[in-house]
């Protein structure tokens, strides 16, 4: 949701900002802009469109300076247009503000500012911030940082901000509340960014800004303050991600690269957590004692989107291995539902980015009701990781494609390990069972590598169906969350309308949609529900639908019932989710490519949804 990038140093800021914005483009891509300071003058260029459009504009109308800020937008208030693009300015055009988040009381503030004579050039919520700072700066003796802190006290809502002011030629002031912002510390230069991948090339040392903190960044210094002007201690964290992981590495799209990275991502996620000699699992930052685990009487998974699907898959194995009543809640529903939870409830928040506004809200709500909250998160030091009592990191590396792939399968691996651990602590899983479960999990990366060998077959099947307007995905048991995830992948990147359903529900409505133009993807793995799934396939066939079955290698019977079959290697039903989703990721990918869609940056979407 909008990307912010800033540079201050001895070199020309613009190339860094444009490069940084390209890396952040996955967060929003409907308009972009930059502002620089040179010789105590502010220069600003912005336009509707992608970063490439901004680059063309900058070629025609270049600006320079050693200090600058930039923005790539995902529209919230006001349609994408040149006027609504960031940076926004005040009446005197001496201040430039870039913003990620939503100012909830902007209408009220805008009315007041207009009454006091301010003129607005956009319909955004952001512009009020520039005018509020302008007013504060008009008070004699006020410098930028004080003007910013006073202005911020008037704002309701969320923000990550970077601000330049012509009157202070050697300074960027940045601030955050609820939206992510990091400061990258390098030799003789400092970077500001919404996310880590954009600065990895320049530094691994970062300061995570906390809510209501302001950083005052000059050529020689970085200082942190709270809104009352008190100095806050600077904590520099080290990022272990490899800079290469933020590049495409020869793949056409990040999504394809990330699909192929799944064996490594899962190996990295599980390797240091399994103690092979004792068949036990260890998590460094779980922060959950054995006694607490024994006292839990209810588990709630909460998340959004793909991460919610991981929670839904988790419900099945949590109940099976840990024997605790488990629910899965959309974070936005959970947080406003007055959930009945207490200190014996374990709330597990699942999130790739660690910044999703609704999931963060759910975490804070759960904590306020004394529940124990742990998060499963991919970004070290992110807001949700910090705000939870304990955290288990997925080690997927940066996920840049907007459609989540490797984050999802590593979440599934972590949930499996967590259930194994909790099941052992509660005396439900014995050592032999644990040994068997670990063996199966450790075999998964190699099985994914085998599965990826059939990528061309999936691409050929995608070729047959890429014209479809609608698709249905069916699954039973643990196949159901994967059906939902397969449908989500297809709709978000190919814009084909797709629905995921529990297979048995088909006859209660969706069956009316089935005809020869409707591909029906069925999770038909061998196991307890296999016969029932075959029955559902027959029902689709009887109505002229086309079945694409995801089946277990060795199952020849299915070939007679489905038009197309994609095989996955056999594994335990509890891990089949990880394998079964991979052909569905590839299916969506190849259909989207065939339809000429922008795979890594699908329309209307943005990675990391930091607004409610
Ligand atoms: C879909 C997708 C989204 C995210 C959702 C939650 O491919 O990526 O549905 O899963 O926005 O994001 P995180 O996991 O960052 O909280």
Coordinates of C-alpha atoms and ligand atoms in Angstrom, one line a residue:
X1 CA 0.0 0.0 0.0
X2 CA 2.1 2.9 -1.3
X3 CA 5.8 2.8 -1.2
X4 CA 8.1 5.5 0.2
X5 CA 11.8 5.9 -0.5
X6 CA 14.2 8.6 0.6
X7 CA 17.9 9.3 0.2
X8 CA 20.3 11.7 1.9
X9 CA 24.0 11.6 1.3
X10 CA 26.8 12.9 -0.9
X11 CA 25.6 11.5 -4.2
X12 CA 22.8 12.4 -6.5
X13 CA 19.6 11.3 -4.8
X14 CA 17.4 10.7 -7.9
X15 CA 18.9 7.4 -9.2
X16 CA 18.6 5.9 -5.7
X17 CA 15.0 7.1 -5.3
X18 CA 13.9 5.8 -8.8
X19 CA 15.6 2.5 -8.2
X20 CA 14.1 2.2 -4.7
X21 CA 10.6 3.0 -6.0
X22 CA 11.0 0.3 -8.6
X23 CA 11.7 -2.2 -5.8
X24 CA 8.7 -0.9 -3.9
X25 CA 6.4 -0.8 -6.9
X26 CA 4.7 -4.0 -5.7
X27 CA 3.1 -1.9 -3.0
X28 CA 1.2 0.4 -5.3
X29 CA 1.6 1.4 -8.9
X30 CA -1.0 3.9 -10.1
X31 CA 1.1 7.0 -9.8
X32 CA 4.5 8.2 -8.6
X33 CA 6.5 11.2 -7.8
X34 CA 9.8 12.6 -6.3
X35 CA 11.0 15.8 -4.6
X36 CA 14.6 16.9 -4.1
X37 CA 16.3 19.7 -2.3
X38 CA 19.1 21.6 -3.9
X39 CA 20.7 25.0 -3.0
X40 CA 17.9 25.5 -0.5
X41 CA 15.2 25.0 -3.2
X42 CA 12.6 22.3 -3.5
X43 CA 12.0 20.6 -6.8
X44 CA 9.1 18.3 -7.4
X45 CA 7.9 16.1 -10.3
X46 CA 5.0 13.6 -10.2
X47 CA 2.5 11.9 -12.6
X48 CA -0.1 9.3 -12.9
X49 CA 1.2 5.9 -14.1
X50 CA 4.0 3.6 -13.3
X51 CA 7.6 4.4 -12.3
X52 CA 8.5 4.0 -16.0
X53 CA 6.2 7.0 -16.7
X54 CA 7.8 9.0 -13.9
X55 CA 11.3 8.2 -15.4
X56 CA 10.1 9.5 -18.8
X57 CA 8.9 12.7 -17.1
X58 CA 12.2 13.1 -15.3
X59 CA 14.1 12.8 -18.6
X60 CA 12.1 15.7 -20.0
X61 CA 12.1 17.7 -16.8
X62 CA 15.1 16.6 -14.7
X63 CA 15.6 17.5 -11.1
X64 CA 18.6 16.8 -8.9
X65 CA 20.0 17.3 -5.4
X66 CA 21.7 15.1 -2.7
X67 CA 18.5 14.9 -0.6
X68 CA 15.2 13.6 -1.9
X69 CA 12.0 11.6 -1.2
X70 CA 9.8 9.6 -3.6
X71 CA 6.5 7.8 -3.6
X72 CA 4.6 5.1 -5.5
X73 CA 0.9 5.2 -4.9
X74 CA -2.0 2.8 -4.4
X75 CA -5.0 5.2 -4.4
X76 CA -7.2 5.5 -1.4
X77 CA -8.5 9.1 -1.4
X78 CA -9.0 10.4 -5.0
X79 CA -8.5 8.5 -8.2
X80 CA -5.1 8.1 -9.8
X81 CA -4.2 11.4 -11.4
X82 CA -1.2 13.8 -11.7
X83 CA -2.8 16.1 -9.0
X84 CA -3.4 13.3 -6.5
X85 CA 0.1 11.8 -6.9
X86 CA 2.6 12.4 -4.1
X87 CA 4.6 14.4 -3.0
X88 CA 2.0 16.9 -1.9
X89 CA 2.8 20.5 -1.0
X90 CA 1.5 23.4 1.0
X91 CA 0.3 26.8 -0.3
X92 CA 3.9 28.2 -0.4
X93 CA 5.2 25.1 -2.2
X94 CA 8.1 24.9 0.2
X95 CA 7.1 21.6 1.8
X96 CA 7.0 18.2 0.2
X97 CA 5.2 15.3 1.9
X98 CA 4.9 11.6 0.9
X99 CA 2.5 9.4 2.8
X100 CA 1.4 5.8 3.2
X101 CA -1.7 5.2 5.3
X102 CA -5.1 6.9 5.8
X103 CA -5.8 10.2 7.7
X104 CA -9.3 9.4 9.0
X105 CA -10.1 13.0 10.1
X106 CA -8.8 14.7 6.9
X107 CA -12.2 16.1 5.9
X108 CA -12.6 17.9 9.2
X109 CA -9.0 19.2 9.0
X110 CA -9.4 20.2 5.4
X111 CA -12.5 22.2 6.1
X112 CA -10.8 24.0 9.0
X113 CA -7.7 24.7 6.9
X114 CA -9.8 26.0 4.0
X115 CA -11.6 28.3 6.4
X116 CA -8.2 29.7 7.4
X117 CA -7.4 30.4 3.7
X118 CA -5.4 27.3 2.6
X119 CA -5.8 26.3 -1.1
X120 CA -5.8 22.6 -2.0
X121 CA -4.6 21.2 -5.3
X122 CA -5.7 17.5 -4.8
X123 CA -8.5 15.6 -3.2
X124 CA -6.2 13.4 -1.1
X125 CA -6.1 13.0 2.7
X126 CA -2.4 13.5 2.5
X127 CA -2.4 17.1 1.4
X128 CA -3.8 18.3 4.8
X129 CA -0.5 17.2 6.4
X130 CA 1.5 19.6 4.2
X131 CA -0.8 22.5 5.1
X132 CA -0.8 21.6 8.8
X133 CA 3.0 21.7 8.8
X134 CA 3.0 25.0 6.9
X135 CA 0.8 26.5 9.7
X136 CA 3.2 25.3 12.4
X137 CA 6.2 26.6 10.5
X138 CA 4.6 30.0 10.3
X139 CA 4.9 30.2 14.1
X140 CA 8.1 32.1 14.7
X141 CA 11.0 30.0 15.9
X142 CA 9.5 26.6 14.9
X143 CA 11.8 24.2 13.1
X144 CA 10.6 21.4 10.9
X145 CA 10.8 18.6 13.4
X146 CA 8.7 20.6 15.9
X147 CA 6.2 21.6 13.2
X148 CA 5.9 18.0 12.2
X149 CA 5.3 16.7 15.7
X150 CA 2.7 19.3 16.4
X151 CA 0.9 18.6 13.1
X152 CA 1.0 14.8 13.8
X153 CA -0.8 15.3 17.1
X154 CA -3.8 16.5 15.1
X155 CA -4.0 13.5 12.9
X156 CA -6.2 10.4 13.4
X157 CA -5.5 7.3 11.4
X158 CA -2.3 5.8 10.1
X159 CA 0.8 7.2 8.4
X160 CA 4.3 6.6 7.4
X161 CA 5.6 10.0 6.2
X162 CA 8.7 11.5 4.7
X163 CA 9.0 15.3 4.6
X164 CA 11.3 17.9 3.0
X165 CA 11.2 21.6 3.7
X166 CA 13.0 24.3 1.6
X167 CA 13.9 26.2 4.8
X168 CA 16.0 23.4 6.1
X169 CA 18.2 22.3 3.3
X170 CA 20.0 19.4 5.0
X171 CA 17.1 17.4 6.5
X172 CA 14.5 14.7 5.9
X173 CA 12.0 14.3 8.7
X174 CA 10.2 10.9 8.7
X175 CA 7.5 9.6 11.1
X176 CA 5.2 6.6 11.5
X177 CA 2.0 5.5 13.2
X178 CA 0.5 2.2 12.1
X179 CA 2.2 2.1 8.6
X180 CA 5.7 0.7 8.1
X181 CA 8.9 2.7 7.7
X182 CA 12.5 1.9 8.1
X183 CA 15.7 3.9 8.1
X184 CA 18.7 2.2 6.4
X185 CA 22.1 3.2 7.8
X186 CA 25.1 3.2 5.5
X187 CA 28.5 4.8 5.2
X188 CA 28.0 8.6 4.7
X189 CA 24.4 8.1 3.5
X190 CA 21.0 7.2 4.9
X191 CA 18.0 5.6 3.2
X192 CA 14.3 5.7 4.1
X193 CA 12.0 2.9 2.8
X194 CA 8.7 1.3 3.3
X195 CA 10.2 -2.1 3.1
X196 CA 13.5 -3.9 3.4
X197 CA 14.1 -5.3 -0.2
X198 CA 14.5 -1.7 -1.6
X199 CA 17.5 -0.9 0.6
X200 CA 19.2 -4.4 0.8
X201 CA 21.6 -3.4 -2.0
X202 CA 23.0 -0.6 0.0
X203 CA 22.9 -1.7 3.6
X204 CA 21.9 -4.4 6.0
X205 CA 21.7 -2.1 9.0
X206 CA 18.2 -0.7 9.7
X207 CA 16.3 1.2 12.3
X208 CA 12.7 0.2 12.6
X209 CA 10.7 3.3 13.5
X210 CA 8.0 2.6 16.2
X211 CA 4.6 4.2 16.3
X212 CA 4.6 7.9 17.0
X213 CA 8.3 8.2 16.5
X214 CA 10.0 10.8 14.4
X215 CA 13.4 10.4 12.8
X216 CA 15.4 13.6 12.0
X217 CA 17.9 12.7 9.3
X218 CA 20.7 15.0 8.3
X219 CA 23.9 14.4 6.3
X220 CA 25.8 13.6 9.5
X221 CA 23.2 12.4 12.0
X222 CA 20.1 10.4 12.6
X223 CA 18.1 11.2 15.8
X224 CA 14.9 9.7 17.0
X225 CA 12.2 11.6 19.0
X226 CA 8.7 11.0 20.3
X227 CA 5.9 13.4 19.6
X228 CA 6.7 15.3 22.7
X229 CA 10.3 16.0 21.5
X230 CA 12.0 13.5 23.9
X231 CA 15.0 11.7 22.5
X232 CA 14.3 8.0 21.8
X233 CA 17.1 5.4 21.8
X234 CA 18.2 4.3 18.4
X235 CA 18.3 0.5 17.9
X236 CA 20.1 -0.7 14.8
X237 CA 19.0 -4.2 13.6
X238 CA 20.9 -6.4 11.2
X239 CA 19.0 -7.9 8.2
X240 CA 20.2 -11.3 7.2
X241 CA 18.5 -11.4 3.7
X242 CA 20.8 -11.8 0.8
X243 CA 20.6 -8.8 -1.6
X244 CA 20.2 -11.2 -4.5
X245 CA 17.0 -12.4 -3.0
X246 CA 15.4 -9.1 -4.0
X247 CA 16.3 -9.6 -7.7
X248 CA 14.5 -11.7 -10.4
X249 CA 17.6 -13.8 -10.9
X250 CA 16.9 -14.7 -14.5
X251 CA 13.2 -15.5 -14.1
X252 CA 10.6 -13.6 -16.1
X253 CA 8.6 -12.7 -13.0
X254 CA 9.1 -12.6 -9.3
X255 CA 6.1 -14.9 -8.9
X256 CA 7.8 -17.7 -11.0
X257 CA 11.0 -17.3 -9.1
X258 CA 9.2 -17.4 -5.8
X259 CA 7.3 -20.6 -6.8
X260 CA 10.7 -22.2 -7.6
X261 CA 12.2 -21.0 -4.4
X262 CA 9.8 -23.0 -2.3
X263 CA 12.0 -26.1 -1.7
X264 CA 14.8 -23.8 -0.3
X265 CA 12.3 -21.6 1.6
X266 CA 10.9 -24.7 3.4
X267 CA 14.3 -26.1 4.1
X268 CA 15.4 -22.8 5.6
X269 CA 12.2 -22.6 7.7
X270 CA 12.4 -26.0 9.2
X271 CA 16.1 -26.9 9.4
X272 CA 17.2 -25.3 12.7
X273 CA 14.0 -26.0 14.5
X274 CA 14.0 -29.8 14.4
X275 CA 16.2 -31.7 16.9
X276 CA 16.7 -35.0 15.1
X277 CA 18.1 -36.9 18.1
X278 CA 15.2 -36.2 20.4
X279 CA 12.5 -35.8 17.6
X280 CA 11.6 -32.5 19.2
X281 CA 10.9 -29.1 17.8
X282 CA 12.4 -25.8 19.2
X283 CA 11.3 -22.2 18.4
X284 CA 13.6 -19.4 19.6
X285 CA 11.1 -16.6 20.1
X286 CA 7.9 -18.5 20.7
X287 CA 7.7 -17.3 24.3
X288 CA 5.1 -19.9 25.3
X289 CA 6.0 -22.2 28.2
X290 CA 5.0 -25.8 28.4
X291 CA 2.6 -25.0 31.2
X292 CA 1.0 -22.3 29.1
X293 CA 0.6 -24.8 26.2
X294 CA -1.0 -27.3 28.5
X295 CA -3.4 -24.6 29.8
X296 CA -4.6 -23.5 26.4
X297 CA -8.3 -24.4 25.9
X298 CA -8.9 -22.7 22.6
X299 CA -7.0 -21.6 19.5
X300 CA -7.9 -18.9 17.1
X301 CA -6.0 -18.4 13.8
X302 CA -6.5 -14.9 12.5
X303 CA -5.2 -13.5 9.2
X304 CA -6.2 -12.1 5.8
X305 CA -6.2 -13.5 2.3
X306 CA -3.7 -16.2 1.5
X307 CA -2.5 -16.2 5.1
X308 CA -6.1 -16.9 6.2
X309 CA -6.1 -19.9 4.0
X310 CA -3.0 -21.1 5.8
X311 CA -4.9 -20.7 9.1
X312 CA -7.8 -22.7 7.7
X313 CA -5.4 -25.5 6.8
X314 CA -4.0 -25.1 10.3
X315 CA -7.4 -25.7 11.9
X316 CA -7.5 -29.2 10.6
X317 CA -4.1 -30.2 12.0
X318 CA -4.4 -28.2 15.2
X319 CA -7.5 -30.2 16.1
X320 CA -6.1 -33.5 15.0
X321 CA -2.6 -33.3 16.6
X322 CA -3.3 -31.0 19.6
X323 CA -6.9 -31.8 20.3
X324 CA -7.9 -28.2 21.1
X325 CA -11.0 -26.6 19.7
X326 CA -9.8 -24.3 16.9
X327 CA -11.4 -21.5 14.9
X328 CA -10.2 -19.4 12.0
X329 CA -11.3 -15.8 11.8
X330 CA -10.7 -13.1 9.2
X331 CA -8.7 -10.5 11.0
X332 CA -11.0 -7.6 10.1
X333 CA -14.0 -9.6 11.5
X334 CA -12.3 -10.8 14.6
X335 CA -11.1 -7.4 15.7
X336 CA -14.5 -5.8 15.6
X337 CA -16.6 -8.7 16.7
X338 CA -16.0 -8.5 20.5
X339 CA -14.4 -12.0 20.5
X340 CA -14.9 -14.1 23.6
X341 CA -11.3 -14.9 24.5
X342 CA -9.3 -15.0 27.7
X343 CA -5.8 -15.8 29.0
X344 CA -6.2 -19.5 28.0
X345 CA -6.9 -18.6 24.4
X346 CA -4.0 -18.9 22.0
X347 CA -4.4 -16.4 19.1
X348 CA -2.1 -17.2 16.2
X349 CA -1.8 -14.3 13.7
X350 CA -0.4 -15.3 10.3
X351 CA 1.1 -12.7 8.0
X352 CA 3.8 -12.6 5.4
X353 CA 4.4 -8.8 5.6
X354 CA 3.8 -8.4 9.4
X355 CA 2.2 -5.1 8.5
X356 CA -1.3 -5.9 7.4
X357 CA -3.5 -3.4 9.2
X358 CA -6.4 -5.7 10.0
X359 CA -4.2 -8.5 11.3
X360 CA -2.3 -6.0 13.4
X361 CA -5.7 -4.7 14.7
X362 CA -6.7 -8.3 15.6
X363 CA -3.4 -8.9 17.5
X364 CA -4.0 -5.7 19.5
X365 CA -7.6 -6.6 20.2
X366 CA -6.6 -10.2 21.4
X367 CA -3.9 -8.7 23.6
X368 CA -6.3 -6.3 25.2
X369 CA -8.4 -9.2 26.2
X370 CA -5.5 -11.0 27.8
X371 CA -5.2 -13.8 25.2
X372 CA -1.7 -15.1 24.5
X373 CA -0.8 -14.0 21.0
X374 CA 1.9 -15.5 18.7
X375 CA 2.5 -14.5 15.1
X376 CA 3.8 -16.5 12.2
X377 CA 5.5 -13.9 10.1
X378 CA 8.0 -13.5 7.3
X379 CA 9.5 -10.1 8.1
X380 CA 11.8 -9.8 11.1
X381 CA 11.1 -6.8 13.2
X382 CA 7.8 -6.0 11.5
X383 CA 4.9 -4.4 13.5
X384 CA 3.0 -7.7 14.0
X385 CA 6.1 -9.6 15.0
X386 CA 6.9 -6.9 17.5
X387 CA 3.4 -6.6 18.9
X388 CA 2.9 -10.3 19.5
X389 CA 4.0 -12.1 22.7
X390 CA 5.9 -14.6 20.6
X391 CA 6.8 -15.0 17.0
X392 CA 7.8 -17.8 14.6
X393 CA 9.5 -16.5 11.5
X394 CA 9.0 -18.2 8.2
X395 CA 12.3 -18.0 6.4
X396 CA 11.0 -17.5 2.9
X397 CA 13.2 -14.5 2.1
X398 CA 11.6 -11.4 0.6
X399 CA 8.4 -12.1 -1.3
X400 CA 8.0 -9.5 -4.0
X401 CA 5.4 -10.9 -6.4
X402 CA 2.0 -9.5 -5.2
X403 CA 0.5 -13.0 -5.3
X404 CA 1.8 -14.9 -2.2
X405 CA 3.4 -18.3 -2.9
X406 CA 6.4 -19.2 -0.9
X407 CA 5.1 -17.3 2.1
X408 CA 2.1 -19.6 2.1
X409 CA 3.9 -22.9 1.9
X410 CA 6.4 -21.9 4.6
X411 CA 3.4 -20.8 6.8
X412 CA 2.0 -24.3 6.3
X413 CA 5.3 -25.8 7.3
X414 CA 5.5 -23.7 10.5
X415 CA 2.0 -24.5 11.5
X416 CA 2.8 -28.2 11.1
X417 CA 5.9 -27.9 13.3
X418 CA 4.0 -25.8 15.9
X419 CA 1.2 -28.5 16.1
X420 CA 3.8 -31.2 16.4
X421 CA 5.5 -29.3 19.3
X422 CA 2.2 -28.5 21.0
X423 CA 0.9 -32.1 20.5
X424 CA 4.1 -33.5 22.1
X425 CA 3.9 -31.1 25.1
X426 CA 0.3 -32.1 25.6
X427 CA 1.2 -35.8 25.4
X428 CA -0.9 -36.5 22.3
X429 CA 2.0 -37.2 19.9
X430 CA 4.4 -39.9 21.0
X431 CA 8.0 -40.2 20.0
X432 CA 7.5 -42.7 17.1
X433 CA 4.7 -40.5 15.7
X434 CA 6.9 -37.4 16.0
X435 CA 9.7 -39.2 14.2
X436 CA 7.4 -40.2 11.3
X437 CA 6.0 -36.6 11.1
X438 CA 9.4 -35.1 11.0
X439 CA 10.6 -37.6 8.3
X440 CA 7.6 -36.7 6.1
X441 CA 8.2 -33.0 6.6
X442 CA 11.9 -33.2 5.8
X443 CA 11.1 -35.0 2.5
X444 CA 8.8 -32.2 1.3
X445 CA 11.4 -29.9 -0.3
X446 CA 12.7 -32.7 -2.5
X447 CA 9.1 -33.7 -3.4
X448 CA 8.5 -30.1 -4.5
X449 CA 11.6 -30.2 -6.6
X450 CA 10.2 -33.4 -8.3
X451 CA 6.8 -31.7 -8.7
X452 CA 8.3 -28.7 -10.4
X453 CA 9.6 -31.0 -13.1
X454 CA 6.0 -31.2 -14.4
X455 CA 5.8 -27.5 -14.9
X456 CA 5.6 -27.8 -18.7
X457 CA 2.5 -30.1 -18.3
X458 CA 0.8 -27.5 -16.1
X459 CA 1.7 -24.8 -18.7
X460 CA 0.1 -26.9 -21.4
X461 CA -3.1 -27.4 -19.4
X462 CA -3.2 -23.7 -18.7
X463 CA -3.0 -23.2 -22.5
X464 CA -6.3 -25.1 -22.9
X465 CA -8.2 -23.1 -20.4
X466 CA -6.9 -19.5 -20.6
X467 CA -9.9 -18.3 -22.4
X468 CA -12.3 -19.3 -19.6
X469 CA -14.3 -16.6 -17.9
X470 CA -15.1 -18.6 -14.7
X471 CA -13.6 -21.4 -12.8
X472 CA -14.5 -23.6 -9.9
X473 CA -12.1 -25.1 -7.4
X474 CA -13.3 -28.0 -5.2
X475 CA -11.7 -29.8 -2.3
X476 CA -12.7 -31.7 0.8
X477 CA -11.0 -31.7 4.2
X478 CA -7.5 -30.2 3.9
X479 CA -8.2 -29.9 0.1
X480 CA -10.7 -27.2 0.9
X481 CA -8.3 -24.4 1.9
X482 CA -6.2 -25.3 -1.1
X483 CA -9.2 -25.0 -3.3
X484 CA -9.8 -21.5 -1.9
X485 CA -6.1 -20.7 -2.4
X486 CA -6.1 -22.0 -6.0
X487 CA -9.2 -19.9 -6.8
X488 CA -7.6 -16.8 -5.2
X489 CA -4.4 -17.2 -7.1
X490 CA -6.3 -17.5 -10.4
X491 CA -8.6 -14.5 -9.9
X492 CA -6.0 -12.1 -8.5
X493 CA -3.4 -12.5 -11.3
X494 CA -5.5 -13.6 -14.4
X495 CA -8.8 -11.7 -13.6
X496 CA -10.8 -14.9 -14.3
X497 CA -13.7 -15.1 -11.9
X498 CA -12.9 -18.2 -9.7
X499 CA -14.6 -19.7 -6.7
X500 CA -13.3 -22.2 -4.2
X501 CA -15.8 -24.5 -2.5
X502 CA -15.9 -27.5 -0.2
X503 CA -16.7 -30.2 -2.8
X504 CA -19.8 -31.3 -1.0
X505 CA -21.3 -27.8 -1.1
X506 CA -21.2 -27.8 -4.9
X507 CA -24.6 -29.5 -5.1
X508 CA -26.1 -26.7 -2.9
X509 CA -25.8 -24.0 -5.5
X510 CA -22.6 -23.7 -7.6
X511 CA -23.5 -26.8 -9.6
X512 CA -25.9 -24.5 -11.5
X513 CA -22.8 -22.8 -13.1
X514 CA -21.3 -25.9 -14.6
X515 CA -21.2 -26.2 -18.4
X516 CA -18.7 -27.1 -21.1
X517 CA -17.0 -23.7 -20.7
X518 CA -16.3 -24.1 -17.0
X519 CA -13.0 -25.6 -15.9
X520 CA -13.5 -27.3 -12.5
X521 CA -10.2 -27.9 -10.6
X522 CA -10.7 -30.8 -8.1
X523 CA -8.3 -31.7 -5.3
X524 CA -8.7 -35.5 -5.6
X525 CA -5.9 -36.9 -3.5
X526 CA -5.9 -40.5 -2.3
X527 CA -7.1 -40.8 1.3
X528 CA -10.2 -40.9 3.4
X529 CA -12.3 -38.7 1.2
X530 CA -11.2 -40.0 -2.1
X531 CA -14.4 -42.0 -3.0
X532 CA -16.5 -39.0 -2.1
X533 CA -14.4 -36.7 -4.3
X534 CA -14.8 -39.1 -7.2
X535 CA -18.6 -38.8 -6.8
X536 CA -18.3 -35.0 -7.1
X537 CA -16.2 -35.4 -10.2
X538 CA -18.9 -37.6 -11.7
X539 CA -21.5 -34.9 -10.9
X540 CA -19.4 -32.4 -12.8
X541 CA -18.9 -34.7 -15.8
X542 CA -22.6 -35.5 -15.9
X543 CA -23.2 -31.8 -16.5
X544 CA -20.6 -31.4 -19.3
X545 CA -18.0 -29.6 -17.1
X546 CA -14.2 -30.0 -17.6
X547 CA -12.4 -31.5 -14.7
X548 CA -8.7 -30.8 -14.0
X549 CA -7.8 -33.2 -11.1
X550 CA -4.9 -32.7 -8.7
X551 CA -4.2 -36.4 -7.9
X552 CA -1.7 -38.6 -6.1
X553 CA 1.0 -40.1 -8.3
X554 CA 0.2 -43.7 -9.0
X555 CA -3.6 -43.1 -9.1
X556 CA -4.5 -44.3 -12.7
X557 CA -8.2 -44.6 -12.1
X558 CA -8.5 -40.8 -12.0
X559 CA -7.4 -40.5 -15.6
X560 CA -10.7 -42.1 -16.7
X561 CA -12.7 -39.5 -14.9
X562 CA -10.9 -36.2 -15.5
X563 CA -10.0 -34.4 -18.7
X564 CA -6.7 -33.4 -17.3
X565 CA -4.7 -34.7 -14.4
X566 CA -1.7 -33.1 -12.5
X567 CA 0.0 -35.6 -10.2
X568 CA 1.7 -34.7 -7.0
X569 CA 4.1 -37.1 -5.0
X570 CA 2.4 -39.1 -2.2
X571 CA 2.8 -37.7 1.3
X572 CA 0.8 -37.7 4.5
X573 CA -2.6 -36.0 4.2
X574 CA -1.4 -33.3 6.7
X575 CA 1.4 -32.2 4.4
X576 CA -0.5 -32.7 1.1
X577 CA -1.6 -29.0 1.3
X578 CA 2.0 -27.9 0.7
X579 CA 2.4 -30.1 -2.4
X580 CA -1.1 -29.6 -3.8
X581 CA -1.0 -25.9 -3.9
X582 CA 2.1 -25.8 -6.1
X583 CA 0.4 -26.9 -9.4
X584 CA -2.3 -24.4 -8.7
X585 CA 0.2 -21.6 -8.3
X586 CA 1.7 -22.6 -11.7
X587 CA -1.7 -23.0 -13.3
X588 CA -2.7 -19.4 -12.3
X589 CA 0.7 -18.1 -13.4
X590 CA 0.7 -19.6 -16.9
X591 CA -2.9 -18.6 -17.5
X592 CA -2.1 -15.0 -16.4
X593 CA 1.0 -15.0 -18.7
X594 CA -1.1 -16.3 -21.6
X595 CA -3.7 -13.7 -21.0
X596 CA -1.0 -11.0 -21.1
X597 CA -1.7 -9.9 -17.5
X598 CA 0.9 -8.1 -15.3
X599 CA 1.7 -11.1 -13.1
X600 CA 3.8 -9.4 -10.4
X601 CA 1.6 -6.3 -10.2
X602 CA -2.0 -7.3 -10.8
X603 CA -4.5 -4.5 -11.3
X604 CA -6.0 -2.8 -8.2
X605 CA -3.9 -4.9 -5.8
X606 CA -0.9 -4.1 -3.6
X607 CA 1.3 -6.2 -1.5
X608 CA 1.2 -5.4 2.2
X609 CA -2.3 -3.9 2.9
X610 CA -1.5 -1.3 5.5
X611 CA -5.0 0.3 5.5
X612 CA -8.2 -1.1 6.9
Ligands
LIG1 C1 -2.8 -13.1 -2.0 C2 -2.1 -12.3 -1.0 C3 -3.0 -11.6 0.0 C4 -2.2 -11.6 1.3 C5 -3.0 -10.8 2.4 C6 -2.4 -10.9 3.7 O1 -1.9 -13.7 -2.9 O2 -0.9 -12.1 -1.1 O3 -4.2 -12.2 0.1 O4 -2.1 -12.9 1.8 O5 -3.1 -9.5 1.9 O6 -1.1 -10.4 3.7 P1 0.0 -10.7 4.8 O7 0.2 -12.2 4.8 O8 1.2 -9.9 4.5 O9 -0.7 -10.3 6.1

